[in-house]
mmCIF file of C-alpha atoms and ligand atoms in Angstrom:
data_model
loop_
_atom_site.group_PDB
_atom_site.id
_atom_site.type_symbol
_atom_site.label_atom_id
_atom_site.label_comp_id
_atom_site.label_asym_id
_atom_site.label_seq_id
_atom_site.Cartn_x
_atom_site.Cartn_y
_atom_site.Cartn_z
ATOM 1 C CA UNK A 18 -228.766 5.448 -12.678
ATOM 2 C CA UNK A 19 -230.932 7.493 -10.903
ATOM 3 C CA UNK A 20 -228.859 10.849 -9.795
ATOM 4 C CA UNK A 21 -228.379 10.795 -5.720
ATOM 5 C CA UNK A 22 -227.012 13.807 -4.808
ATOM 6 C CA UNK A 23 -228.630 15.400 -2.083
ATOM 7 C CA UNK A 24 -230.859 12.693 -1.522
ATOM 8 C CA UNK A 25 -232.232 11.858 2.296
ATOM 9 C CA UNK A 26 -230.759 8.640 3.100
ATOM 10 C CA UNK A 27 -231.464 6.517 6.341
ATOM 11 C CA UNK A 28 -228.754 3.526 6.526
ATOM 12 C CA UNK A 29 -229.510 1.068 9.008
ATOM 13 C CA UNK A 30 -226.060 -1.220 10.025
ATOM 14 C CA UNK A 31 -226.635 -4.720 10.935
ATOM 15 C CA UNK A 32 -224.441 -6.956 13.728
ATOM 16 C CA UNK A 33 -221.669 -7.527 10.610
ATOM 17 C CA UNK A 34 -220.872 -3.525 10.946
ATOM 18 C CA UNK A 35 -220.910 -3.366 14.684
ATOM 19 C CA UNK A 36 -218.847 -6.361 15.872
ATOM 20 C CA UNK A 37 -215.879 -9.156 14.159
ATOM 21 C CA UNK A 38 -216.176 -11.778 12.159
ATOM 22 C CA UNK A 39 -217.933 -14.448 14.101
ATOM 23 C CA UNK A 40 -219.740 -11.707 15.878
ATOM 24 C CA UNK A 41 -216.309 -10.838 18.183
ATOM 25 C CA UNK A 42 -217.508 -8.227 20.697
ATOM 26 C CA UNK A 43 -214.717 -7.598 21.864
ATOM 27 C CA UNK A 44 -213.611 -3.832 22.134
ATOM 28 C CA UNK A 45 -211.086 -3.675 19.496
ATOM 29 C CA UNK A 46 -213.313 -6.017 16.956
ATOM 30 C CA UNK A 47 -216.127 -3.529 17.542
ATOM 31 C CA UNK A 48 -214.027 -0.611 16.883
ATOM 32 C CA UNK A 49 -212.304 -2.680 13.454
ATOM 33 C CA UNK A 50 -216.094 -2.719 12.188
ATOM 34 C CA UNK A 51 -217.096 0.207 12.820
ATOM 35 C CA UNK A 52 -214.033 1.694 11.043
ATOM 36 C CA UNK A 53 -214.541 -0.684 8.285
ATOM 37 C CA UNK A 54 -218.415 0.512 8.200
ATOM 38 C CA UNK A 55 -217.719 4.178 8.148
ATOM 39 C CA UNK A 56 -215.595 3.924 5.016
ATOM 40 C CA UNK A 57 -218.640 2.732 3.024
ATOM 41 C CA UNK A 58 -220.652 5.401 4.735
ATOM 42 C CA UNK A 59 -218.107 8.042 3.964
ATOM 43 C CA UNK A 60 -218.793 7.277 0.002
ATOM 44 C CA UNK A 61 -222.207 7.872 0.412
ATOM 45 C CA UNK A 62 -221.788 11.481 2.067
ATOM 46 C CA UNK A 63 -219.022 12.115 -0.490
ATOM 47 C CA UNK A 64 -221.620 10.992 -3.210
ATOM 48 C CA UNK A 65 -223.945 13.849 -2.356
ATOM 49 C CA UNK A 66 -225.976 11.950 0.120
ATOM 50 C CA UNK A 67 -227.467 13.499 3.378
ATOM 51 C CA UNK A 68 -227.053 10.323 5.807
ATOM 52 C CA UNK A 69 -228.683 9.556 8.873
ATOM 53 C CA UNK A 70 -227.495 6.292 10.766
ATOM 54 C CA UNK A 71 -229.291 3.984 12.786
ATOM 55 C CA UNK A 72 -227.657 0.375 14.116
ATOM 56 C CA UNK A 73 -228.636 -3.325 15.857
ATOM 57 C CA UNK A 74 -227.044 -3.578 19.535
ATOM 58 C CA UNK A 75 -227.956 -7.199 20.038
ATOM 59 C CA UNK A 76 -224.363 -8.767 21.149
ATOM 60 C CA UNK A 77 -223.515 -5.385 23.030
ATOM 61 C CA UNK A 78 -226.850 -5.966 25.262
ATOM 62 C CA UNK A 79 -226.223 -9.577 25.469
ATOM 63 C CA UNK A 80 -222.679 -8.418 27.023
ATOM 64 C CA UNK A 81 -224.027 -5.674 29.354
ATOM 65 C CA UNK A 82 -226.867 -8.222 30.940
ATOM 66 C CA UNK A 83 -223.908 -10.774 31.092
ATOM 67 C CA UNK A 84 -222.095 -8.483 33.433
ATOM 68 C CA UNK A 85 -225.088 -7.480 35.294
ATOM 69 C CA UNK A 86 -225.836 -10.813 36.198
ATOM 70 C CA UNK A 87 -222.078 -11.811 37.521
ATOM 71 C CA UNK A 88 -222.097 -8.689 39.194
ATOM 72 C CA UNK A 89 -225.620 -8.522 41.107
ATOM 73 C CA UNK A 90 -224.176 -8.983 44.308
ATOM 74 C CA UNK A 91 -221.608 -6.283 44.176
ATOM 75 C CA UNK A 92 -223.391 -3.308 41.748
ATOM 76 C CA UNK A 93 -226.933 -2.996 41.448
ATOM 77 C CA UNK A 94 -228.132 -4.419 37.816
ATOM 78 C CA UNK A 95 -229.616 -1.673 35.476
ATOM 79 C CA UNK A 96 -233.022 -2.569 33.346
ATOM 80 C CA UNK A 97 -233.010 -3.466 30.135
ATOM 81 C CA UNK A 98 -233.656 0.121 29.024
ATOM 82 C CA UNK A 99 -230.843 1.385 30.319
ATOM 83 C CA UNK A 100 -228.671 -0.963 29.162
ATOM 84 C CA UNK A 101 -230.029 -0.017 25.260
ATOM 85 C CA UNK A 102 -228.851 3.571 26.377
ATOM 86 C CA UNK A 103 -225.746 2.369 27.201
ATOM 87 C CA UNK A 104 -225.255 0.696 23.967
ATOM 88 C CA UNK A 105 -226.136 3.928 21.859
ATOM 89 C CA UNK A 106 -223.796 5.994 23.830
ATOM 90 C CA UNK A 107 -221.019 3.544 23.091
ATOM 91 C CA UNK A 108 -221.806 2.690 19.908
ATOM 92 C CA UNK A 109 -222.309 6.373 18.974
ATOM 93 C CA UNK A 110 -219.118 7.257 20.274
ATOM 94 C CA UNK A 111 -217.137 4.316 18.273
ATOM 95 C CA UNK A 112 -219.393 5.718 14.829
ATOM 96 C CA UNK A 113 -219.065 9.271 15.808
ATOM 97 C CA UNK A 114 -214.962 8.928 16.037
ATOM 98 C CA UNK A 115 -214.489 6.422 12.635
ATOM 99 C CA UNK A 116 -216.781 8.421 10.559
ATOM 100 C CA UNK A 117 -215.292 11.904 11.235
ATOM 101 C CA UNK A 118 -211.971 10.313 10.621
ATOM 102 C CA UNK A 119 -213.357 8.790 7.052
ATOM 103 C CA UNK A 120 -214.970 12.109 5.943
ATOM 104 C CA UNK A 121 -211.682 14.279 7.039
ATOM 105 C CA UNK A 122 -209.898 11.819 4.609
ATOM 106 C CA UNK A 123 -211.918 12.972 1.947
ATOM 107 C CA UNK A 124 -211.765 16.131 2.340
ATOM 108 C CA UNK A 125 -215.150 16.599 3.533
ATOM 109 C CA UNK A 126 -216.112 18.707 6.491
ATOM 110 C CA UNK A 127 -219.056 17.098 8.040
ATOM 111 C CA UNK A 128 -220.053 17.166 11.955
ATOM 112 C CA UNK A 129 -221.176 14.385 13.027
ATOM 113 C CA UNK A 130 -223.289 13.521 15.995
ATOM 114 C CA UNK A 131 -224.829 10.548 18.139
ATOM 115 C CA UNK A 132 -228.144 10.972 20.401
ATOM 116 C CA UNK A 133 -229.741 9.015 22.567
ATOM 117 C CA UNK A 134 -233.177 8.181 20.984
ATOM 118 C CA UNK A 135 -236.293 7.258 22.701
ATOM 119 C CA UNK A 136 -239.206 5.577 20.795
ATOM 120 C CA UNK A 137 -242.590 5.762 22.220
ATOM 121 C CA UNK A 138 -244.653 2.294 22.647
ATOM 122 C CA UNK A 139 -248.402 1.821 23.178
ATOM 123 C CA UNK A 140 -248.979 0.298 26.528
ATOM 124 C CA UNK A 141 -251.874 -1.810 24.936
ATOM 125 C CA UNK A 142 -249.145 -3.323 22.213
ATOM 126 C CA UNK A 143 -250.087 -7.355 22.027
ATOM 127 C CA UNK A 144 -246.431 -7.737 22.338
ATOM 128 C CA UNK A 145 -246.693 -7.071 26.066
ATOM 129 C CA UNK A 146 -248.632 -10.364 26.414
ATOM 130 C CA UNK A 147 -246.156 -12.568 24.490
ATOM 131 C CA UNK A 148 -242.478 -11.694 24.688
ATOM 132 C CA UNK A 149 -240.935 -12.834 21.547
ATOM 133 C CA UNK A 150 -237.229 -11.538 21.220
ATOM 134 C CA UNK A 151 -234.597 -13.533 22.406
ATOM 135 C CA UNK A 152 -231.744 -11.515 24.239
ATOM 136 C CA UNK A 153 -228.613 -12.288 26.197
ATOM 137 C CA UNK A 154 -226.587 -15.433 26.930
ATOM 138 C CA UNK A 155 -228.061 -19.374 26.772
ATOM 139 C CA UNK A 156 -228.141 -20.693 30.131
ATOM 140 C CA UNK A 157 -228.873 -23.921 32.100
ATOM 141 C CA UNK A 158 -232.732 -24.837 32.467
ATOM 142 C CA UNK A 159 -232.091 -24.722 35.869
ATOM 143 C CA UNK A 160 -230.358 -21.390 35.847
ATOM 144 C CA UNK A 161 -233.140 -20.350 33.957
ATOM 145 C CA UNK A 162 -236.154 -21.669 36.183
ATOM 146 C CA UNK A 163 -234.257 -19.315 38.665
ATOM 147 C CA UNK A 164 -234.621 -16.246 36.745
ATOM 148 C CA UNK A 165 -238.305 -17.124 35.672
ATOM 149 C CA UNK A 166 -239.121 -17.495 39.781
ATOM 150 C CA UNK A 167 -237.944 -13.489 39.542
ATOM 151 C CA UNK A 168 -240.490 -12.674 36.929
ATOM 152 C CA UNK A 169 -238.490 -13.192 33.658
ATOM 153 C CA UNK A 170 -239.707 -15.169 30.616
ATOM 154 C CA UNK A 171 -236.923 -17.775 29.618
ATOM 155 C CA UNK A 172 -237.336 -20.359 26.959
ATOM 156 C CA UNK A 173 -235.881 -23.694 25.706
ATOM 157 C CA UNK A 174 -234.179 -22.955 22.548
ATOM 158 C CA UNK A 175 -232.647 -25.637 21.203
ATOM 159 C CA UNK A 176 -229.401 -27.724 22.019
ATOM 160 C CA UNK A 177 -227.575 -24.360 23.261
ATOM 161 C CA UNK A 178 -230.416 -24.253 26.256
ATOM 162 C CA UNK A 179 -232.458 -21.625 27.261
ATOM 163 C CA UNK A 180 -232.489 -17.725 26.549
ATOM 164 C CA UNK A 181 -234.547 -14.424 27.966
ATOM 165 C CA UNK A 182 -237.326 -13.548 25.634
ATOM 166 C CA UNK A 183 -238.796 -9.843 26.047
ATOM 167 C CA UNK A 184 -241.945 -8.030 24.594
ATOM 168 C CA UNK A 185 -240.848 -6.416 21.219
ATOM 169 C CA UNK A 186 -243.604 -4.008 20.687
ATOM 170 C CA UNK A 187 -244.509 -1.948 17.813
ATOM 171 C CA UNK A 188 -241.946 1.188 17.522
ATOM 172 C CA UNK A 189 -244.848 4.441 17.144
ATOM 173 C CA UNK A 190 -242.770 7.666 17.183
ATOM 174 C CA UNK A 191 -239.745 8.827 17.578
ATOM 175 C CA UNK A 192 -239.913 10.876 20.494
ATOM 176 C CA UNK A 193 -236.619 12.966 19.874
ATOM 177 C CA UNK A 194 -237.369 13.835 16.446
ATOM 178 C CA UNK A 195 -237.349 17.478 16.859
ATOM 179 C CA UNK A 196 -233.955 17.333 18.032
ATOM 180 C CA UNK A 197 -232.692 14.372 15.331
ATOM 181 C CA UNK A 198 -234.400 16.699 12.473
ATOM 182 C CA UNK A 199 -232.967 19.888 13.589
ATOM 183 C CA UNK A 200 -229.320 18.312 12.982
ATOM 184 C CA UNK A 201 -230.144 16.719 10.157
ATOM 185 C CA UNK A 202 -231.622 20.103 8.588
ATOM 186 C CA UNK A 203 -227.996 21.633 9.484
ATOM 187 C CA UNK A 204 -225.924 19.291 7.731
ATOM 188 C CA UNK A 205 -225.197 17.170 10.533
ATOM 189 C CA UNK A 206 -224.680 13.548 9.761
ATOM 190 C CA UNK A 207 -226.725 11.712 12.934
ATOM 191 C CA UNK A 208 -226.765 8.813 14.777
ATOM 192 C CA UNK A 209 -230.424 8.059 15.801
ATOM 193 C CA UNK A 210 -232.623 5.207 17.467
ATOM 194 C CA UNK A 211 -229.678 3.421 18.305
ATOM 195 C CA UNK A 212 -230.724 -0.262 19.205
ATOM 196 C CA UNK A 213 -233.971 0.155 17.978
ATOM 197 C CA UNK A 214 -234.421 3.002 20.585
ATOM 198 C CA UNK A 215 -235.250 3.269 23.910
ATOM 199 C CA UNK A 216 -238.771 2.067 24.397
ATOM 200 C CA UNK A 217 -240.840 4.705 26.539
ATOM 201 C CA UNK A 218 -244.712 4.600 27.591
ATOM 202 C CA UNK A 219 -246.852 7.521 27.785
ATOM 203 C CA UNK A 220 -248.817 7.447 31.457
ATOM 204 C CA UNK A 221 -251.051 9.877 32.718
ATOM 205 C CA UNK A 222 -248.895 12.457 30.627
ATOM 206 C CA UNK A 223 -245.342 11.234 31.880
ATOM 207 C CA UNK A 224 -242.848 8.893 30.021
ATOM 208 C CA UNK A 225 -241.897 5.620 31.104
ATOM 209 C CA UNK A 226 -239.116 3.763 30.036
ATOM 210 C CA UNK A 227 -240.151 0.268 29.909
ATOM 211 C CA UNK A 228 -238.364 -3.093 29.339
ATOM 212 C CA UNK A 229 -238.307 -4.322 26.053
ATOM 213 C CA UNK A 230 -236.545 -4.295 22.668
ATOM 214 C CA UNK A 231 -237.462 -2.756 19.691
ATOM 215 C CA UNK A 232 -236.518 -4.370 16.246
ATOM 216 C CA UNK A 233 -233.718 -1.744 14.680
ATOM 217 C CA UNK A 234 -235.126 -2.458 11.482
ATOM 218 C CA UNK A 235 -238.405 -1.278 12.295
ATOM 219 C CA UNK A 236 -237.432 1.511 13.938
ATOM 220 C CA UNK A 237 -235.269 2.120 11.076
ATOM 221 C CA UNK A 238 -238.279 2.482 8.942
ATOM 222 C CA UNK A 239 -239.867 4.997 11.446
ATOM 223 C CA UNK A 240 -236.714 6.878 11.728
ATOM 224 C CA UNK A 241 -236.508 7.023 7.811
ATOM 225 C CA UNK A 242 -240.381 8.309 7.775
ATOM 226 C CA UNK A 243 -239.876 10.779 10.867
ATOM 227 C CA UNK A 244 -236.609 12.399 8.589
ATOM 228 C CA UNK A 245 -238.367 12.329 5.662
ATOM 229 C CA UNK A 246 -236.008 10.531 3.971
ATOM 230 C CA UNK A 247 -236.122 9.187 0.366
ATOM 231 C CA UNK A 248 -234.211 6.299 0.538
ATOM 232 C CA UNK A 249 -233.839 3.380 3.447
ATOM 233 C CA UNK A 250 -230.897 1.354 3.233
ATOM 234 C CA UNK A 251 -230.794 -1.672 5.601
ATOM 235 C CA UNK A 252 -226.967 -2.724 5.772
ATOM 236 C CA UNK A 253 -226.784 -6.664 6.400
ATOM 237 C CA UNK A 254 -224.235 -9.494 5.520
ATOM 238 C CA UNK A 255 -225.809 -10.421 2.347
ATOM 239 C CA UNK A 256 -226.246 -8.966 -0.923
ATOM 240 C CA UNK A 257 -230.258 -9.963 -1.266
ATOM 241 C CA UNK A 258 -233.217 -10.885 0.571
ATOM 242 C CA UNK A 259 -233.600 -14.191 -1.655
ATOM 243 C CA UNK A 260 -236.566 -16.830 -2.015
ATOM 244 C CA UNK A 261 -235.783 -20.613 -0.837
ATOM 245 C CA UNK A 262 -233.012 -19.561 1.276
ATOM 246 C CA UNK A 263 -230.937 -21.865 1.875
ATOM 247 C CA UNK A 264 -232.695 -24.682 -0.665
ATOM 248 C CA UNK A 265 -230.941 -25.367 -3.911
ATOM 249 C CA UNK A 266 -233.727 -22.755 -5.408
ATOM 250 C CA UNK A 267 -232.349 -20.228 -3.492
ATOM 251 C CA UNK A 268 -232.659 -16.862 -5.877
ATOM 252 C CA UNK A 269 -231.859 -13.299 -5.106
ATOM 253 C CA UNK A 270 -234.963 -10.928 -5.029
ATOM 254 C CA UNK A 271 -234.004 -7.739 -6.979
ATOM 255 C CA UNK A 272 -236.342 -5.014 -7.951
ATOM 256 C CA UNK A 273 -240.207 -5.583 -6.418
ATOM 257 C CA UNK A 274 -243.267 -3.544 -5.342
ATOM 258 C CA UNK A 275 -244.019 -3.467 -1.506
ATOM 259 C CA UNK A 276 -247.261 -6.067 -2.348
ATOM 260 C CA UNK A 277 -244.863 -8.279 -4.353
ATOM 261 C CA UNK A 278 -242.531 -8.155 -1.402
ATOM 262 C CA UNK A 279 -245.365 -8.872 1.312
ATOM 263 C CA UNK A 280 -246.593 -11.714 -0.926
ATOM 264 C CA UNK A 281 -243.214 -13.508 -0.925
ATOM 265 C CA UNK A 282 -243.152 -12.751 2.851
ATOM 266 C CA UNK A 283 -246.687 -14.337 3.049
ATOM 267 C CA UNK A 284 -245.175 -17.620 1.300
ATOM 268 C CA UNK A 285 -242.440 -17.711 4.274
ATOM 269 C CA UNK A 286 -239.766 -16.781 2.261
ATOM 270 C CA UNK A 287 -237.937 -14.424 4.844
ATOM 271 C CA UNK A 288 -236.952 -15.728 8.550
ATOM 272 C CA UNK A 289 -238.708 -14.080 11.428
ATOM 273 C CA UNK A 290 -235.656 -13.065 13.456
ATOM 274 C CA UNK A 291 -233.221 -11.919 10.661
ATOM 275 C CA UNK A 292 -234.803 -11.174 6.913
ATOM 276 C CA UNK A 293 -238.510 -10.898 8.452
ATOM 277 C CA UNK A 294 -238.365 -7.498 9.742
ATOM 278 C CA UNK A 295 -236.171 -5.843 7.112
ATOM 279 C CA UNK A 296 -238.282 -6.991 4.255
ATOM 280 C CA UNK A 297 -241.357 -5.715 6.707
ATOM 281 C CA UNK A 298 -239.184 -2.042 7.369
ATOM 282 C CA UNK A 299 -238.740 -1.965 3.434
ATOM 283 C CA UNK A 300 -242.258 -2.523 2.802
ATOM 284 C CA UNK A 301 -243.588 -0.181 5.140
ATOM 285 C CA UNK A 302 -241.280 2.720 4.213
ATOM 286 C CA UNK A 303 -242.189 2.808 0.511
ATOM 287 C CA UNK A 304 -246.060 1.804 1.554
ATOM 288 C CA UNK A 305 -245.550 5.191 3.790
ATOM 289 C CA UNK A 306 -244.539 7.011 0.810
ATOM 290 C CA UNK A 307 -240.645 6.498 0.652
ATOM 291 C CA UNK A 308 -239.085 6.321 -2.592
ATOM 292 C CA UNK A 309 -237.008 3.398 -2.253
ATOM 293 C CA UNK A 310 -235.914 0.756 0.047
ATOM 294 C CA UNK A 311 -232.813 -1.211 -0.138
ATOM 295 C CA UNK A 312 -231.783 -4.292 1.597
ATOM 296 C CA UNK A 313 -228.077 -4.978 1.049
ATOM 297 C CA UNK A 314 -224.756 -6.132 1.970
ATOM 298 C CA UNK A 315 -222.684 -3.378 3.791
ATOM 299 C CA UNK A 316 -220.215 -3.049 1.024
ATOM 300 C CA UNK A 317 -222.600 -2.121 -1.546
ATOM 301 C CA UNK A 318 -224.153 0.548 -0.204
ATOM 302 C CA UNK A 319 -223.124 3.263 -1.951
ATOM 303 C CA UNK A 320 -224.915 1.623 -4.784
ATOM 304 C CA UNK A 321 -228.260 1.424 -3.000
ATOM 305 C CA UNK A 322 -229.539 4.318 -3.421
ATOM 306 C CA UNK A 323 -229.495 4.852 -6.917
ATOM 307 C CA UNK A 324 -231.196 1.353 -6.660
ATOM 308 C CA UNK A 325 -228.029 -0.091 -8.108
ATOM 309 C CA UNK A 326 -227.633 -2.762 -5.374
ATOM 310 C CA UNK A 327 -229.323 -5.848 -3.470
ATOM 311 C CA UNK A 328 -233.364 -6.223 -2.958
ATOM 312 C CA UNK A 329 -235.300 -2.442 -4.203
ATOM 313 C CA UNK A 330 -238.406 -1.731 -3.227
ATOM 314 C CA UNK A 331 -240.437 0.735 -5.046
ATOM 315 C CA UNK A 332 -243.553 1.605 -5.339
ATOM 316 C CA UNK A 333 -245.697 -0.046 -8.284
ATOM 317 C CA UNK A 334 -245.663 1.958 -11.463
ATOM 318 C CA UNK A 335 -248.756 3.830 -11.324
ATOM 319 C CA UNK A 336 -251.348 2.654 -13.951
ATOM 320 C CA UNK A 337 -251.633 5.282 -16.894
ATOM 321 C CA UNK A 338 -254.505 7.649 -16.729
ATOM 322 C CA UNK A 339 -257.337 7.386 -19.153
HETATM 323 P P1 LIG Y 185 -228.255 -7.603 11.084
HETATM 324 O O1 LIG Y 185 -227.245 -8.524 11.934
HETATM 325 O O2 LIG Y 185 -227.775 -7.517 9.682
HETATM 326 O O3 LIG Y 185 -229.917 -7.343 11.428
HETATM 327 P P2 LIG Y 185 -229.519 -10.594 10.473
HETATM 328 O O4 LIG Y 185 -228.581 -11.580 10.798
HETATM 329 O O5 LIG Y 185 -230.556 -10.070 11.541
HETATM 330 O O6 LIG Y 185 -228.851 -9.203 10.185
HETATM 331 O O7 LIG Y 185 -230.042 -10.745 9.127
HETATM 332 C C1 LIG Y 185 -229.335 -11.275 8.070
HETATM 333 C C2 LIG Y 185 -229.290 -12.613 7.830
HETATM 334 O O8 LIG Y 185 -230.826 -13.119 7.655
HETATM 335 C C3 LIG Y 185 -228.564 -13.288 6.713
HETATM 336 O O9 LIG Y 185 -227.318 -13.645 7.477
HETATM 337 C C4 LIG Y 185 -229.229 -14.838 6.586
HETATM 338 O O10 LIG Y 185 -228.523 -15.612 7.244
HETATM 339 C C5 LIG Y 185 -230.601 -14.501 7.081
HETATM 340 N N1 LIG Y 185 -231.792 -15.216 6.081
HETATM 341 C C6 LIG Y 185 -232.891 -15.555 6.569
HETATM 342 N N2 LIG Y 185 -233.911 -15.503 5.281
HETATM 343 C C7 LIG Y 185 -233.431 -15.253 4.621
HETATM 344 C C8 LIG Y 185 -233.719 -14.651 3.425
HETATM 345 N N3 LIG Y 185 -235.101 -14.948 2.457
HETATM 346 N N4 LIG Y 185 -232.788 -14.328 2.436
HETATM 347 C C9 LIG Y 185 -231.480 -13.515 3.029
HETATM 348 N N5 LIG Y 185 -231.080 -13.673 3.796
HETATM 349 C C10 LIG Y 185 -231.785 -14.648 4.857
HETATM 350 MG MG1 LIG Y 186 -226.644 -10.811 11.919
#
């Protein structure tokens, strides 16, 4: 095993670290899930890793959107970017509180901080023309048509009904990088780019928030490159990315280089709304100079930086010079 002491590691937490079983998003279930997840994160810190955290926010934003709708006649609805900011704060405070406690229980006095983080996107991104990311609750066709008349994009998505879709542009730059780096360099365990970050465009020298959703795994790869992490760990609810997922030929992907992983992705092995972006994020991070990216289950993350768990993406061994 590679020694991991002193290794800077970005950990991206998925839905199972933030909600209860069956996606239960009640406050008690969210808090319990975060507390369990922070026990695993504390093990990484105890192993000597410098940890930077990021997280998803799908169910939490979904709940805020529903509140927006139901309360629209009483309280002015807030835009999607406000909802992302609100979830960064709420999830951030749960993470900070739980991780402080798990660290203290191990005798580790490390400060923990959550940041409100904005991520720059390109106003010319092709994603603006093709909203693809489903958000919020399912509604009937009649209700979806009302929302469509008010300018939103809604799509029929099978037997459960219609769902709003929004653009998911490429995360380009962590706008709060100086703050995040200053904290990380001071030994603070930082939470950044939560929910993929609040998407912003630059127009005539001014930043403006936009209604879009950034993919948390792609933003995690950007965050990892920005803080010059050696390892990106994508913590989800399966131990490996697999080929032949859901078929009798299902096989875990173990150690692989980015080109090998991309070849499997091109052959259609990874579903676009779930494993696809994790695989893309892992490949990008390593192609961009990262030492290792690991996709594994939350309970295996302590073994991930050493490459001893999950799907381990590493550069192809350099060809020997002649
Ligand atoms: P998270 O909330 O952690 O970001 P997702 O639910 O988006 O996680 O993605 C993880 C899920 O991806 C797994 O639970 C599994 O159902 C699904 N999945 C799709 N294709 C694959 C695959 N090829 N290998 C493993 N899991 C896959
Ligand atoms: Mg999930």
